Tab-separated table of C-alpha atoms in Angstrom:
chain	number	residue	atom	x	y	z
A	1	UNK	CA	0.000	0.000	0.000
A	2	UNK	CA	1.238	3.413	-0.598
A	3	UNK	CA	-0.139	6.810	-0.314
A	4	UNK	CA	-0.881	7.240	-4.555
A	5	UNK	CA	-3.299	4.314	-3.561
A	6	UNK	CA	-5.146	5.957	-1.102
A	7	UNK	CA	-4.921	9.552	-2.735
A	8	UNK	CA	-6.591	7.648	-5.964
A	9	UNK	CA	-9.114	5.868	-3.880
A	10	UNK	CA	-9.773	9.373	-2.424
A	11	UNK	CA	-10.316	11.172	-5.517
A	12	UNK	CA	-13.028	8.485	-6.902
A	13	UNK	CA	-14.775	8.364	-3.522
A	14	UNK	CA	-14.944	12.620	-3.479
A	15	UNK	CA	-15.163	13.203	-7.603
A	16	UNK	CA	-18.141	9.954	-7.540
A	17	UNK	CA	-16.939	7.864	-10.934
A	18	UNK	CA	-13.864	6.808	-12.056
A	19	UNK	CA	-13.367	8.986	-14.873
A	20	UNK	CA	-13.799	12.461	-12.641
A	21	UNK	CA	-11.556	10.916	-9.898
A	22	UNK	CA	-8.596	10.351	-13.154
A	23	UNK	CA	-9.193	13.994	-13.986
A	24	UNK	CA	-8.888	15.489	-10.433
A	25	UNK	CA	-5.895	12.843	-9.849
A	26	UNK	CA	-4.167	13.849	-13.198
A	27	UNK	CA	-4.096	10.207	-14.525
A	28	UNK	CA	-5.543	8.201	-17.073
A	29	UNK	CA	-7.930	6.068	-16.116
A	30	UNK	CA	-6.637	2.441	-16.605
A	31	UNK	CA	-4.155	3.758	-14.021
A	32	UNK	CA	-6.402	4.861	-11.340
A	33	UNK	CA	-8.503	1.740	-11.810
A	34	UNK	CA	-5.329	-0.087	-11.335
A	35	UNK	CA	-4.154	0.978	-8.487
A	36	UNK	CA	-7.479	1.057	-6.617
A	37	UNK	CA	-8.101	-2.746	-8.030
A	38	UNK	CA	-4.740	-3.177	-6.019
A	39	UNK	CA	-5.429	-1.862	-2.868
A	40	UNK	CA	-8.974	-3.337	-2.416
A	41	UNK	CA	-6.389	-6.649	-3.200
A	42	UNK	CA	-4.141	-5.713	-0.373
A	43	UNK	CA	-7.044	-4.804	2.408
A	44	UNK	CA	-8.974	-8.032	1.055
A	45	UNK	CA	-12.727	-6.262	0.687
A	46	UNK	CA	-14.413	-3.878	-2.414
A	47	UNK	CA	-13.987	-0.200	-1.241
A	48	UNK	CA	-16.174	0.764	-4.087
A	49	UNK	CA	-19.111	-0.623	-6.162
A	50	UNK	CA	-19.748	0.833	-9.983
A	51	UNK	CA	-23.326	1.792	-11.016
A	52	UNK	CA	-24.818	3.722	-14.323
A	53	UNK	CA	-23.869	6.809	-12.757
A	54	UNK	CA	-20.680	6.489	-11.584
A	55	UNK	CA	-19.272	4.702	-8.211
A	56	UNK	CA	-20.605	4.200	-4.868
A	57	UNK	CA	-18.912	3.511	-1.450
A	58	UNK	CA	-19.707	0.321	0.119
A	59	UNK	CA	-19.894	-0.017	4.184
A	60	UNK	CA	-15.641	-0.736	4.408
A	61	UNK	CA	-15.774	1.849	1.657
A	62	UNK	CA	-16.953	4.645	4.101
A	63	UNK	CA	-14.828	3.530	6.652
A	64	UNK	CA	-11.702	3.419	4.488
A	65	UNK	CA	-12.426	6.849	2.976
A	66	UNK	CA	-12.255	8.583	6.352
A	67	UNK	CA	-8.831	6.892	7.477
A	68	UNK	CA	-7.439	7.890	4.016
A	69	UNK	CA	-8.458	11.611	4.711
A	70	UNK	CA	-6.962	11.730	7.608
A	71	UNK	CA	-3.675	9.921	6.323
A	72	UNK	CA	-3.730	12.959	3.896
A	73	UNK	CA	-3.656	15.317	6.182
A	74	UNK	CA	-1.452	14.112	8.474
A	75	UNK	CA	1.027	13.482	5.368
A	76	UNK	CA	0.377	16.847	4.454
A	77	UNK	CA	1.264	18.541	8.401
A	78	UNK	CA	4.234	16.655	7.523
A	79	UNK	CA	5.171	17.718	4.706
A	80	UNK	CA	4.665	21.824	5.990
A	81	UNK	CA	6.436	21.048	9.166
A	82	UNK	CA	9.748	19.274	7.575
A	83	UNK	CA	9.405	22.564	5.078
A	84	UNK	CA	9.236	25.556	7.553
A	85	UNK	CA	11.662	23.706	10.042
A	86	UNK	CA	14.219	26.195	10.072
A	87	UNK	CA	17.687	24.105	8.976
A	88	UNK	CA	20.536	23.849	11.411
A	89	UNK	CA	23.008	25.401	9.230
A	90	UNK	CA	23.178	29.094	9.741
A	91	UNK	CA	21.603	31.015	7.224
A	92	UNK	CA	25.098	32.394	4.711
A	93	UNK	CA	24.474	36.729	4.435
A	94	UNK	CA	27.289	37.979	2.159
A	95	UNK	CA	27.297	41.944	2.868
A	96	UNK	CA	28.464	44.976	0.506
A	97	UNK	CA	30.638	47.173	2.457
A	98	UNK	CA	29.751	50.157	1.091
A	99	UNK	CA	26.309	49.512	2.326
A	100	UNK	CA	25.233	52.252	5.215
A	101	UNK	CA	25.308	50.335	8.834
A	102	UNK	CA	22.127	51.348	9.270
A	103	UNK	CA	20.165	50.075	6.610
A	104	UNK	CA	22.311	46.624	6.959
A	105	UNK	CA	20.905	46.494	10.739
A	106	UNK	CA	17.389	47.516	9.177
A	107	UNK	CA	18.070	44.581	6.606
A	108	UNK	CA	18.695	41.879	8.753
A	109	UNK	CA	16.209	42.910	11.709
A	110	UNK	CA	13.451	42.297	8.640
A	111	UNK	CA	15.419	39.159	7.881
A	112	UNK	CA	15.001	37.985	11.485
A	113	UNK	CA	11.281	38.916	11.743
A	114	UNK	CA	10.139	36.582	8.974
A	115	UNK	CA	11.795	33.184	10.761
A	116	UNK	CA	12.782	34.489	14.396
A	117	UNK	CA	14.012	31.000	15.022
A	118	UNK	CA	16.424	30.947	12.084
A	119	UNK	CA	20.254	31.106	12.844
A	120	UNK	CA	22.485	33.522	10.507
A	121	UNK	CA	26.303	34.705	10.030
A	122	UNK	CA	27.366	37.204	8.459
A	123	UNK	CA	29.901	38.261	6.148
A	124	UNK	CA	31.875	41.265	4.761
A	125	UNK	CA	33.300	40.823	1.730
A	126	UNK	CA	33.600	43.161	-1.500
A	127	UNK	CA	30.895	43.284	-4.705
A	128	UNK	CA	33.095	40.516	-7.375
A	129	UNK	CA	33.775	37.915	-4.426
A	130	UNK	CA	30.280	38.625	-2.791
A	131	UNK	CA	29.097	37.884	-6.463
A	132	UNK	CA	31.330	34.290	-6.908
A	133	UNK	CA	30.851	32.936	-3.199
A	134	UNK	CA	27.018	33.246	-4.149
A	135	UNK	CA	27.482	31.575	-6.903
A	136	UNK	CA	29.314	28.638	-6.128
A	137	UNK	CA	27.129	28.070	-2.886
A	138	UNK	CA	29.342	29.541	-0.235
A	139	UNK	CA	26.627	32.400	0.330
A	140	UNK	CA	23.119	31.691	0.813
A	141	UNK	CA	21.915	35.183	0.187
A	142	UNK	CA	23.602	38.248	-0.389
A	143	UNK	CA	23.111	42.207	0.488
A	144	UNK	CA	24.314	44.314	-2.093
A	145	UNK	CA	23.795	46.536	-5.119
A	146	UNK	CA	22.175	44.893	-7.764
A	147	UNK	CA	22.726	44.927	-11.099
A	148	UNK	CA	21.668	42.928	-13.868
A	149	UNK	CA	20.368	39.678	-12.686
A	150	UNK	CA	21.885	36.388	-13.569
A	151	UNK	CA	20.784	32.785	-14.960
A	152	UNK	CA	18.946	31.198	-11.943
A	153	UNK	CA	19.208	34.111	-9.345
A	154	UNK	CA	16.324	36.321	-8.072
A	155	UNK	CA	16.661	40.087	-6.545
A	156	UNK	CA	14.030	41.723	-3.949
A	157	UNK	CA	14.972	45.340	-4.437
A	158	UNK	CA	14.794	47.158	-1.026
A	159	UNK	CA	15.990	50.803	-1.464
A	160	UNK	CA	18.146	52.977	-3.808
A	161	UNK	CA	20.786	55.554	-3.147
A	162	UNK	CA	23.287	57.681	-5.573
A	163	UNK	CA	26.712	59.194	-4.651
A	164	UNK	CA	27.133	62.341	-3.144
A	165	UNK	CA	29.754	64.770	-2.293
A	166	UNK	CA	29.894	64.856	1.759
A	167	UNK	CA	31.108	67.672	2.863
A	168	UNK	CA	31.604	69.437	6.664
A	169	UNK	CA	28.297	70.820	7.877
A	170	UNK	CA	30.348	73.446	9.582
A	171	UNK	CA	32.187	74.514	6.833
A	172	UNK	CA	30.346	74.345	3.865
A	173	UNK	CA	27.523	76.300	3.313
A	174	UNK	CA	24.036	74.447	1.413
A	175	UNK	CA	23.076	74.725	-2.025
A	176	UNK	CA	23.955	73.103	-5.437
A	177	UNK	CA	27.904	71.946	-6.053
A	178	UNK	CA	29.187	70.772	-9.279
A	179	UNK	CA	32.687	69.032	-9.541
A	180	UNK	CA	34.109	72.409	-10.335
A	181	UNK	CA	33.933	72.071	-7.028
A	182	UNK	CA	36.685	69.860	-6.270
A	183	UNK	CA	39.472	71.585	-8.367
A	184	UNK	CA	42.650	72.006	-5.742
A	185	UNK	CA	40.252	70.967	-2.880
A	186	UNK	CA	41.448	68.507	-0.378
A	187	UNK	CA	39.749	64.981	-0.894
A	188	UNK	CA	39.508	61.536	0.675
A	189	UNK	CA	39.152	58.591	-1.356
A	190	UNK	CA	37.119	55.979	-0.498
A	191	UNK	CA	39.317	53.415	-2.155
A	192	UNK	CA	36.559	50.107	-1.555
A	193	UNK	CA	33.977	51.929	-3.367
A	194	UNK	CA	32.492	49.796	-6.257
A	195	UNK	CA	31.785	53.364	-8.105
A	196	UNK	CA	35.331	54.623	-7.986
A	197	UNK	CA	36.110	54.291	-11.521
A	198	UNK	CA	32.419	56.029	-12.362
A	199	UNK	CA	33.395	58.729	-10.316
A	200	UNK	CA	37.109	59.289	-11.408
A	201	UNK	CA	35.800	59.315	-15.198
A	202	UNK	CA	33.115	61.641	-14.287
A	203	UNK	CA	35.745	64.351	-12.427
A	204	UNK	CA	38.505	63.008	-15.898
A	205	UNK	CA	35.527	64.762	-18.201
A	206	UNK	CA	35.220	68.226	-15.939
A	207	UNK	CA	38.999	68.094	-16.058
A	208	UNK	CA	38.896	68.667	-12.223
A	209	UNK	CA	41.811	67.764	-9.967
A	210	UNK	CA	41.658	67.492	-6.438
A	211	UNK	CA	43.988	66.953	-3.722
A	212	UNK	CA	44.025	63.680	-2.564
A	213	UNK	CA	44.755	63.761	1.306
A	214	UNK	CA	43.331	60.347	2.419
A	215	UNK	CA	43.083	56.686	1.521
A	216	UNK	CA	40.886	54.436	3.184
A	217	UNK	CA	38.692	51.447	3.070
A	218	UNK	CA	37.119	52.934	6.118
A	219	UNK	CA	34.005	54.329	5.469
A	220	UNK	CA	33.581	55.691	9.531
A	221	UNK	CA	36.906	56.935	9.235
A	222	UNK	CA	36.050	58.830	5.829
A	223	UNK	CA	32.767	60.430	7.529
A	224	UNK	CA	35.384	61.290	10.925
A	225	UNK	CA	37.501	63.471	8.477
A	226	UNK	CA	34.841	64.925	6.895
A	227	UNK	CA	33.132	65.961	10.165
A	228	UNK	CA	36.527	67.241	10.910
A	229	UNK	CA	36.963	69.845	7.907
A	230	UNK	CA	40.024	67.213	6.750
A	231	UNK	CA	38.370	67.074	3.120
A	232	UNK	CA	35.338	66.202	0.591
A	233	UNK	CA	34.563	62.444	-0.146
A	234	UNK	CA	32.140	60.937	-2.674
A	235	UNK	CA	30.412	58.437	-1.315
A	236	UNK	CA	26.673	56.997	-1.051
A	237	UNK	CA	23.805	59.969	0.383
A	238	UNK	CA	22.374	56.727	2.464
A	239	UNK	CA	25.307	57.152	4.990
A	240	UNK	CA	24.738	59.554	7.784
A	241	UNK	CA	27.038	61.159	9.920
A	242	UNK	CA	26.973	64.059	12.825
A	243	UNK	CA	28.202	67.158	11.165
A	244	UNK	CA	28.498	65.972	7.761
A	245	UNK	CA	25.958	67.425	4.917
A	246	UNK	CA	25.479	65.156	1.752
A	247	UNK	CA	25.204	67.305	-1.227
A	248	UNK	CA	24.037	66.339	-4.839
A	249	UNK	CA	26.465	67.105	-7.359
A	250	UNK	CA	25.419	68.987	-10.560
A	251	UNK	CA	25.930	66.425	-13.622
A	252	UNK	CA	26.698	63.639	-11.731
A	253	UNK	CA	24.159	60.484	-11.622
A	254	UNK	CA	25.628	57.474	-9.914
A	255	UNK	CA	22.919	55.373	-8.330
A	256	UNK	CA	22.852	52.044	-6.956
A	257	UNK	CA	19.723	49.489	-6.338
A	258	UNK	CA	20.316	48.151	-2.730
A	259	UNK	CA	18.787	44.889	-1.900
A	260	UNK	CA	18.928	40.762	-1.433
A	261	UNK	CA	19.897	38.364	-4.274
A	262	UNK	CA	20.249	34.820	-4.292
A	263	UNK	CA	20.111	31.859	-6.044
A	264	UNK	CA	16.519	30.094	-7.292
A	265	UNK	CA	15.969	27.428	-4.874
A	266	UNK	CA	18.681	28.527	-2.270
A	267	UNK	CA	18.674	28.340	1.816
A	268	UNK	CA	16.990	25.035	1.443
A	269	UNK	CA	13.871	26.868	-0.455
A	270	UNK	CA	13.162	28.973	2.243
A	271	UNK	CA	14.498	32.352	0.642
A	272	UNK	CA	12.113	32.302	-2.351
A	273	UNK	CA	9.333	31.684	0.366
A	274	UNK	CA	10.640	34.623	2.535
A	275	UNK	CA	12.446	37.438	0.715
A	276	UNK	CA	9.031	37.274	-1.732
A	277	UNK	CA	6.990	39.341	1.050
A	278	UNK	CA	9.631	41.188	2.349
């Protein structure tokens, strides 16, 4: 006996004839009447009896088609529990650096919330190796910015930001900048940044040089000098920082589509479910 049997004898019993019961079941007949034929064989009685109309349940019949149900549904509450079971291995987050702590935190506290009894870790690691640990399985998911989407992954996009000049709140006064702006001004380079090469071309075509002061693949220690009056610094208007102002520059369109991607299937199907209805 197995549980096509019963889910055939099921379908007849509910659908009334043999060749509704095939249609619900999505079989041909000659199977369905085969496997029922083999299952009133196995528990030695006839379950059903034909008639001009269709099929009726005899006395065992009834009594069979209520344990079969209920087989169902256990199998069924099986099936969902073994599903939603969050796995033991910790869910895999690759994480773009350049992304602003604060929407990370806001990224993975929404993570948390859909499965609070799912385990996680975390990892740093910059936009070409986030994009090859994903895809030979050592990530499960990924935070980043998107771009075009591969063969077999999916994307839930989440927010979007653009590069901006940051400049000293204290120092600089509001208004519109342009990277005329920059000529012989002092200016720390974000060296991590996935943009840089955007942004160099961009300041290549206004023939603009700055003074290059800093290095870093800090992003904290970019916003520090900045707060400080130590320089300019292009970088993404989703950071925030205590005395630093993020200013739009004139001609200059850089943006980036934050969010999840990950591949079809991955985190044992349980990211398709989840990152769906984020």
């Amino acid at each position: 006996m197995d549980l096509k049997q019963i889910r055939y004898f099921v379908s007849v019993a509910e659908a009334g004839s043999f060749s509704a019961g095939s249609r619900r079941a999505f079989v041909t007949q000659p199977t369905l009447s085969a496997a029922i034929a083999s299952l009133e064989a196995e528990l030695g009685c006839a379950l059903l009896e034909r008639h001009a109309r269709g099929v009726r349940l005899t006395p065992r019949g009834e009594e069979v088609l209520q344990t079969a149900r209920s087989i169902l549904r256990q199998t069924e509450q099986l099936k969902t529990a073994s599903r939603d079971k969050p796995s033991g291995r910790p869910l895999r987050l690759g994480i773009l650096p350049t992304i602003s702590p604060a929407f990370v935190a806001q990224c993975i506290m929404r993570l948390r919330a859909i499965e609070p009894g799912r385990s996680w870790r975390t990892e740093d690691a910059p936009l070409p190796k986030l994009q090859q640990r994903l895809a030979n399985g050592r990530y499960d998911v990924v935070l980043t910015a998107l771009g075009p989407l591969a063969r077999g992954h999916r994307q839930s996009v989440l927010a979007e930001d653009r590069q901006a000049l940051a400049v000293s709140a204290r120092t600089f006064p509001r208004g519109p900048v342009s990277p005329e702006i920059l000529a012989g001004q002092t200016l720390i380079v974000r060296v991590h940044c996935e943009q840089l090469q955007s942004a160099s071309r961009i300041l290549d075509a206004w023939k603009v040089q700055p003074k290059v002061v800093a290095q870093t693949d800090s992003d904290a220690r970019a916003l520090a000098m900045v707060a400080a009056g130590l320089g300019f610094c292009l970088m993404p208007d989703s950071f925030e920082y205590p005395e630093v102002r993020m200013l739009r520059p004139e001609g200059v369109d850089l943006p980036r589509r934050l969010g999840f991607e990950w591949v079809r299937g991955g985190g044992d199907g349980w990211l398709d479910r989840a990152l769906d209805h984020l």
